[in-house]
């Protein structure tokens, strides 16, 4: 069972969490705070992003509070998918945005029960990150025009 614990190295606090790829050391300055949590996980507020060595296109957004909770995420741009969403004033305030260049957009991935149907990206609940202040939120959209399926070969 994955666990999180704090360790101290050279006087600087560091965090180690066990992941599907083994132990990962987390810089406390790299923790992303989600004030409202994520859909279905509203009680979890601190996450980190990591990727498997040699595979920097799929990242894992993993809870620091409960390391059993992790989501594979991608930046739609990495797959040449043009994707935009408009933020409300409240969302912009929650993210503490000073500049739109501070926002990174990620979408979660899920594999359907039938492997032949590929991996699906959830464009209805994008994850928005203020990259400079390490604050995130999950936006809930009512509709998206079009859909994308990424097929692994």
C-alpha angles and dihedrals in degrees: 000000000000117000137187125215139162122245132181123226122178090343094302116112114236133178128223122199130178114236138176086273096049132264116347124194111222124204106222088223089061095058113117116216119215104192091192097034120223131294107292091005102068091144093060114083110162122068139161133206124226139154137209113267110269094013107085098160099072114054130186120227102206129185116240089199094054113014090193086074114080136144130202107232137180137191105243089220089067087067096042091253113148105216130168135167131184119237123220119229089255092053091048090050093047090052090046091225120188095168133018089230087071092069124096119187121211131178126204121239128220133178116221120231089260110066091204089068092065132217118317127213117218105228092166093071109034119181113229121200131192095217096197098047097032094232123141143186137179113232118212114215125195095207142004124193110233132358136234130218118191110207120204115216 
